[in-house]
Coordinates of C-alpha atoms in Angstrom, one line a residue:
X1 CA 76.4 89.9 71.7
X2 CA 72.7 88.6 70.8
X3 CA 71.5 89.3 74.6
X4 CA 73.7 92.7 74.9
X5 CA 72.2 93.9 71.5
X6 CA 68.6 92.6 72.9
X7 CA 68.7 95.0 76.0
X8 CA 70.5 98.0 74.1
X9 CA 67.5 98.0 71.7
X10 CA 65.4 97.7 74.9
X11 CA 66.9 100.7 76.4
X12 CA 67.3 103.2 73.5
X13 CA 64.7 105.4 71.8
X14 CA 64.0 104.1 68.4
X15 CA 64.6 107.9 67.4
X16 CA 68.4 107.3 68.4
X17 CA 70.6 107.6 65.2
X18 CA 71.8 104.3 65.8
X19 CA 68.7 102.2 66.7
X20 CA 68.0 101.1 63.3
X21 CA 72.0 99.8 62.5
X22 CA 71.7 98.2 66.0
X23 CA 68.7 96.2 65.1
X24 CA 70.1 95.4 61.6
X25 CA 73.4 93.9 63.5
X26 CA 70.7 92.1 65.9
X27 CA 69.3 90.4 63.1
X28 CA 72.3 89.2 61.7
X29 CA 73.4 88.3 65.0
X30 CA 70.3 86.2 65.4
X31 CA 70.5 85.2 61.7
X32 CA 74.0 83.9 62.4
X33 CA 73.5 82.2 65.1
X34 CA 70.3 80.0 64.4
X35 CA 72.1 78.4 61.1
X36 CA 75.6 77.5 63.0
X37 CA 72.7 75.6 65.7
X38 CA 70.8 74.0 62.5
X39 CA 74.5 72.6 61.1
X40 CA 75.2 71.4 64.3
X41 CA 71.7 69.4 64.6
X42 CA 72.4 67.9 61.3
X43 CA 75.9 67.0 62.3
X44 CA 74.6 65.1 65.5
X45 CA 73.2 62.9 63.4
X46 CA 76.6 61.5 61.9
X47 CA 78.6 61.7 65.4
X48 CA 78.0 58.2 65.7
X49 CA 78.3 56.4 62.7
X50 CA 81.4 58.8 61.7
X51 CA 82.7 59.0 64.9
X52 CA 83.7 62.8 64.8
X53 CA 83.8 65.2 68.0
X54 CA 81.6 68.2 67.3
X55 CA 82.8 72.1 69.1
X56 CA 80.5 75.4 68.8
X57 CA 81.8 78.5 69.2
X58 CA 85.7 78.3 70.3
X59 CA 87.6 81.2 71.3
X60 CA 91.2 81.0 71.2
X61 CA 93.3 83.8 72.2
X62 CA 96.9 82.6 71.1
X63 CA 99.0 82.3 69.3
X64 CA 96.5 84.3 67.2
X65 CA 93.0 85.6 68.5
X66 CA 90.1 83.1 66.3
X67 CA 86.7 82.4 66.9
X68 CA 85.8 79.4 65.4
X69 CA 81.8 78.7 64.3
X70 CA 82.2 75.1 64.5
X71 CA 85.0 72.4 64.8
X72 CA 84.2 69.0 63.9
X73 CA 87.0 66.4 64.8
X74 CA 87.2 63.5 62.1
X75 CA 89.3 60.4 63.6
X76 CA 91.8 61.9 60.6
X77 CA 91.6 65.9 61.0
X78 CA 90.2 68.9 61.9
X79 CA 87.7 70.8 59.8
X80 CA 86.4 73.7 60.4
X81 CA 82.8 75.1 59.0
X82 CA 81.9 78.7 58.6
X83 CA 78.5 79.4 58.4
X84 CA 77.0 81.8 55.9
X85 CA 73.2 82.2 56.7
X86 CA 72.7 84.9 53.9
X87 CA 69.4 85.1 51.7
X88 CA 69.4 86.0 48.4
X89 CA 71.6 85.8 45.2
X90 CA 74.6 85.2 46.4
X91 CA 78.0 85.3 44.1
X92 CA 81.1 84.4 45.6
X93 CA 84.2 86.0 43.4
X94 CA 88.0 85.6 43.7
X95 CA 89.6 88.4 41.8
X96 CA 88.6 90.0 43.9
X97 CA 87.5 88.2 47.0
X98 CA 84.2 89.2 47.2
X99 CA 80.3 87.9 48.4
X100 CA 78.5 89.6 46.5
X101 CA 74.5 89.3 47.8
X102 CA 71.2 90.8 45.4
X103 CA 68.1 90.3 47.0
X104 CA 64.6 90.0 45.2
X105 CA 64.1 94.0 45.3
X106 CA 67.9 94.4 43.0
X107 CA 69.2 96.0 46.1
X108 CA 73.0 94.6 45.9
X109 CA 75.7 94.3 49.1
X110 CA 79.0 93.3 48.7
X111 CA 80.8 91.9 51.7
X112 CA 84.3 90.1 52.8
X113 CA 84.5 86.4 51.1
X114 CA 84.1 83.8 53.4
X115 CA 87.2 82.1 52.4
X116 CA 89.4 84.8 54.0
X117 CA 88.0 85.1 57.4
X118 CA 88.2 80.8 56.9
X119 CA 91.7 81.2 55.5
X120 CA 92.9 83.1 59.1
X121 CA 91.2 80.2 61.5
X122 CA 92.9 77.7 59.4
X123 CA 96.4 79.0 59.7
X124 CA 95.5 80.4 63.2
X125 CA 94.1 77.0 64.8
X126 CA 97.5 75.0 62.7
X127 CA 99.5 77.5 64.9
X128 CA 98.0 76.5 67.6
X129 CA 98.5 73.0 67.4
X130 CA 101.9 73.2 66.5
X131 CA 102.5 75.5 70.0
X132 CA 100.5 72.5 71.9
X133 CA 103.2 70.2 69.7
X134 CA 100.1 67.7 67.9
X135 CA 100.4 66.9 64.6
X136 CA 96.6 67.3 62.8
X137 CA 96.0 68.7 59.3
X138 CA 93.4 71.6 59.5
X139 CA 91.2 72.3 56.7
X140 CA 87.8 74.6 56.2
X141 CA 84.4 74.2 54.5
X142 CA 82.2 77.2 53.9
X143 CA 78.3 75.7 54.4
X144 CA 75.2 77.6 53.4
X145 CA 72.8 76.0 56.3
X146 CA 69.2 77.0 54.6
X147 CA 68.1 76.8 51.1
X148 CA 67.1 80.5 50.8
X149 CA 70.5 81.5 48.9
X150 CA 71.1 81.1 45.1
X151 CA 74.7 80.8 45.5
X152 CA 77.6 81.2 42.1
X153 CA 80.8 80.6 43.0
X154 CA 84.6 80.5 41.7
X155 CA 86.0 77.4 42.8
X156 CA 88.4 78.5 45.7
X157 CA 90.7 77.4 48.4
X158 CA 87.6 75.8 50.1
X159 CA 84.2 73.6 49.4
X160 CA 81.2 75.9 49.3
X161 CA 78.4 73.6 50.3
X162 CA 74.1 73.9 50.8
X163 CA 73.7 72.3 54.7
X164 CA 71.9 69.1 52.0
X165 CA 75.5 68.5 50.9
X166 CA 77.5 68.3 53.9
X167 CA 76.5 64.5 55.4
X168 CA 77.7 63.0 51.7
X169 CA 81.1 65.3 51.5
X170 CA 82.2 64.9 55.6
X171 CA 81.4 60.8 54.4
X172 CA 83.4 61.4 51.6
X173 CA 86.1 63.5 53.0
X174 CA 86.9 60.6 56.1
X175 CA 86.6 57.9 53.5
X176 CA 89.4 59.7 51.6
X177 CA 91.3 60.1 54.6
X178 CA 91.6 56.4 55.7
X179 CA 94.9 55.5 54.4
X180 CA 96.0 57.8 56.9
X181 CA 97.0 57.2 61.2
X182 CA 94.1 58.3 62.6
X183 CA 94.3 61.0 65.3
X184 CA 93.4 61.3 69.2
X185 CA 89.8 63.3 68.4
X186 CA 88.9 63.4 72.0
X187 CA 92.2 64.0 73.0
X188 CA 92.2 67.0 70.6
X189 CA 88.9 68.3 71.3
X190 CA 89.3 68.2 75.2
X191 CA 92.7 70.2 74.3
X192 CA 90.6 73.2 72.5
X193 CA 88.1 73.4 75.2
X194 CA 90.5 73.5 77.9
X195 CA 92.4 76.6 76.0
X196 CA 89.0 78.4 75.0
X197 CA 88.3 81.3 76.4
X198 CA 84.6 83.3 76.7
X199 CA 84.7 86.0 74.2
X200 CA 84.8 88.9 76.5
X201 CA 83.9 93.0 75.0
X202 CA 83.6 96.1 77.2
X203 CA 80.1 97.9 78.0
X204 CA 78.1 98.1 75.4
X205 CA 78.6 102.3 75.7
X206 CA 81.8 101.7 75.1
X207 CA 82.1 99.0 72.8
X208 CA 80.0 101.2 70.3
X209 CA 80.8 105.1 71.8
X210 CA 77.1 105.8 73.0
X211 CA 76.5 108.2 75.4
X212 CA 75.5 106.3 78.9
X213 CA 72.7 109.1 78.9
X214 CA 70.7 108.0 76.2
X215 CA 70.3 104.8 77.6
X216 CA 66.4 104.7 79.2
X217 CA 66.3 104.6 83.0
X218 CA 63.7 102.3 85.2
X219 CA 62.6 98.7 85.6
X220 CA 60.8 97.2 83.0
X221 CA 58.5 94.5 83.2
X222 CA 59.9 91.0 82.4
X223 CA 56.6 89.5 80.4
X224 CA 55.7 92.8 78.4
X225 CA 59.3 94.1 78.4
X226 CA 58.5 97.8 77.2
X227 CA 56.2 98.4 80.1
X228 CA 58.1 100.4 83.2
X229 CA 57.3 99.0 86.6
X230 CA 56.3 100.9 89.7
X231 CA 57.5 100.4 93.5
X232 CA 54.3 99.5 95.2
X233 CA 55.7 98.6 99.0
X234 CA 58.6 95.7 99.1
X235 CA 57.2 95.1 95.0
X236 CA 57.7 96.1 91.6
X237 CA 53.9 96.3 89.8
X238 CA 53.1 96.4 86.0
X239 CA 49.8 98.2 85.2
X240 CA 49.5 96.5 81.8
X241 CA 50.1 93.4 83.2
X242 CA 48.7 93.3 86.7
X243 CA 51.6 91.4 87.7
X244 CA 53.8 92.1 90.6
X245 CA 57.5 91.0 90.1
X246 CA 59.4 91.2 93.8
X247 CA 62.7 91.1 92.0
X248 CA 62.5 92.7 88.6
X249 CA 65.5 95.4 90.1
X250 CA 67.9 92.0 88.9
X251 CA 67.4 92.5 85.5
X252 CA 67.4 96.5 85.2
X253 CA 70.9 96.4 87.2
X254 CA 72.0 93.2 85.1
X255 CA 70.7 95.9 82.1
X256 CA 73.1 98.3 83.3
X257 CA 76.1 95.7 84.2
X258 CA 76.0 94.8 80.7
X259 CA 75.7 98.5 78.8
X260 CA 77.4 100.8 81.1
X261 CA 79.3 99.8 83.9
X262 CA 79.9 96.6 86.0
X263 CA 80.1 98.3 89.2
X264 CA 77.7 101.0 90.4
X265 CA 77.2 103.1 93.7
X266 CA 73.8 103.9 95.8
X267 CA 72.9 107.1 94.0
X268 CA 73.6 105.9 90.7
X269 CA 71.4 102.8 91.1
X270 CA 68.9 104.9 92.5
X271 CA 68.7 107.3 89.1
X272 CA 69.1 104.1 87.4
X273 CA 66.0 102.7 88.8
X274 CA 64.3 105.8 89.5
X275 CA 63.5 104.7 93.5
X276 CA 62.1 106.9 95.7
X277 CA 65.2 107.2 98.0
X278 CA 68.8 105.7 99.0
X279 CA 67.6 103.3 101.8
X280 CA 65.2 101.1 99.4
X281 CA 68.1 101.5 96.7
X282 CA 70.5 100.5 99.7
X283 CA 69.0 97.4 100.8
X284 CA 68.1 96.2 97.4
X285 CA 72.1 96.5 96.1
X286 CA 73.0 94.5 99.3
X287 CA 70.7 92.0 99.2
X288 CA 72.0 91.4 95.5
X289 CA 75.6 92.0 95.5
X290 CA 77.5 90.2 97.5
X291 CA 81.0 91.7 96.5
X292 CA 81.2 95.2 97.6
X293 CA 84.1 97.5 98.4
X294 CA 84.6 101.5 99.8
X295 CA 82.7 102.5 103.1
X296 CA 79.3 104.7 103.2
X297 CA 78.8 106.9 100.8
X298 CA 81.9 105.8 98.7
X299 CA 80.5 102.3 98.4
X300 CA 80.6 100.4 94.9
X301 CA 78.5 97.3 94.2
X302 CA 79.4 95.1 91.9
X303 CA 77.3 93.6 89.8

C-alpha cells in the first residue's frame, strides 16, 4: 500500500480532487508502519531473555479474513499488539466505542476504537487455531509506540499501553502465566507463517475508481523522481540530472503494473512511455517480460 500510494502520488496532478486524501492516507500509511517497526525493535530486545517468537504483519484468509500488526508468541499464549501511532490528545471512550483525537490547533477527529478492530483478530486468530486443532489462549494489547499522544482512557477489554510500558507488562504477563503447560511457540509461529498469505488488492485505478487517464504518462527519472526522461539512442537521459539511466522503462511499466493493469500490449506501452515508435517499445517489452501470450499485433506482456 505504502509503495502503490508512493507512485499514485507520483503520477497524478496535485490538482486531482483526490491528491490531497491520497497523501493524507500516505502519511498514515507511513505513520503506521514506522511505529509497528519501532515495537518490534523494542521487542527484540526481550526475545531472548523471555523467550517469545515475534510475527509482523500476518494475513490470514480463513476462517475469517485478519491482518494482524504483530504476534508475539509467549512460551504460554498468543498476544497480539495493535499499534496506534496517533499524535495528539487522544481519549479512548466505551459508551460508545470511540478514539477520540484533538490536536494542538482544537481541530477534533473521532475514529473506530482500537479495541474493536483488536476484538475481531482475537476471536478471528482463536478460530483459526481451533480449525488447525491447537489449544492456545489468544489475547490483545493496544500499544501507543511514541510519546507524542496524551492518551485518557476507560478501562476496556484490553491494556492500553505507551511502547515504555510494554517490556515490564509482557514480563509481567508470562510471569503470571507460569502455572500454566507451556505451549509449542515455534511450533505455533511456523504454523501462522505457513497459512499467511501476501495481502493482495486490485490496481490502484480500481481499488480507488480513478480514471486510468489521469494517471501521468513517461519515464521519470529514478534520483529526482519528478523529472521526465528522454530517449537519447539505446538510453533514457535526465536533463536535470545529467544522468543516463539504460533501464529506467522498468520502473515506469512496474508504475503501470501496479496502478492500472498487470498486463499491457505494444501500443499501450508505447503511449505509456511516450516512445517514438512500436519497434523500440517492442524490443524493450521483450527483453523485460518474459511471460507473453497472443501473436503480433494481439500480443500481451505481462508484467
Amino acid at each position: 500500500m505504502i509503495k502503490g500510494l508512493r507512485t499514485l502520488i507520483q503520477r497524478l496532478d496535485t490538482s486531482h480532487p483526490l491528491y490531497t486524501k491520497f497523501s493524507q492516507e500516505l502519511q498514515q500509511q507511513e505513520a503506521g508502519d514506522f511505529g509497528e517497526q519501532h515495537i518490534i525493535k523494542q521487542l527484540q530486545k526481550l526475545a531472548n531473555t523471555l523467550e517469545i517468537v515475534i510475527l509482523h504483519n500476518i494475513s490470514l484468509p480463513a476462517p475469517i479474513p485478519i491482518q494482524l500488526d504483530i504476534v508475539v508468541i509467549t512460551p504460554y499464549d498468543v498476544v497480539i499488539i495493535e499499534s496506534k501511532n496517533i499524535r495528539g490528545s487522544i481519549q479512548l471512550k466505551l459508551k460508545p466505542r470511540q478514539l477520540i483525537r484533538t490536536l494542538e490547533t482544537g481541530e477534533r477527529h473521532i475514529f473506530n476504537h482500537p479495541e474493536i478492530q483488536l476484538e475481531e483478530y482475537v476471536f478471528g486468530l482463536d478460530k483459526f487455531f481451533k480449525r488447525q486443532q491447537v489449544q492456545v489462549d489468544v489475547t490483545g494489547v493496544i500499544v501507543f509506540p511514541f510519546n507524542n499522544a496524551e492518551i485518557q482512557y476507560d478501562e476496556g477489554q484490553f491494556p492500553v499501553l505507551m511502547i515504555r510500558e510494554l517490556a515490564h507488562f509482557l514480563r509481567q504477563h508470562v510471569l503470571n502465566k507460569q502455572s500454566q503447560s507451556k505451549i509449542p511457540s515455534e511450533k505455533i509461529g511456523h504454523l501462522l507463517m505457513e497459512h499467511h498469505r501476501v495481502y493482495q488488492i486490485p490496481s490502484f485505478c480500481t481499488y480507488y475508481n480513478i480514471d486510468p487517464q489521469a494517471i501521468k504518462k513517461g519515464v521519470y527519472c529514478r534520483q529526482c523522481i519528478q523529472k521526465k526522461l528522454i530517449r537519447n539512442k539505446k538510453n533514457w537521459f535526465c536533463t536535470h540530472c545529467k544522468m543516463y539511466d539504460k533501464t529506467a522503462h522498468h520502473q515506469a511499466l512496474q508504475d503501470y503494473r501496479m496502478l492500472i493493469n498487470d498486463q499491457i500490449n505494444t501500443e499501450t506501452a508505447r503511449h505509456f512511455l511516450e516512445l517514438p515508435n512500436r519497434h523500440i517499445t517492442k524490443r524493450l517489452l521483450q527483453d523485460y517480460c518474459t511471460e507473453r501470450k497472443g501473436q503480433n499485433n494481439q500480443m500481451l506482456y505481462q508484467l
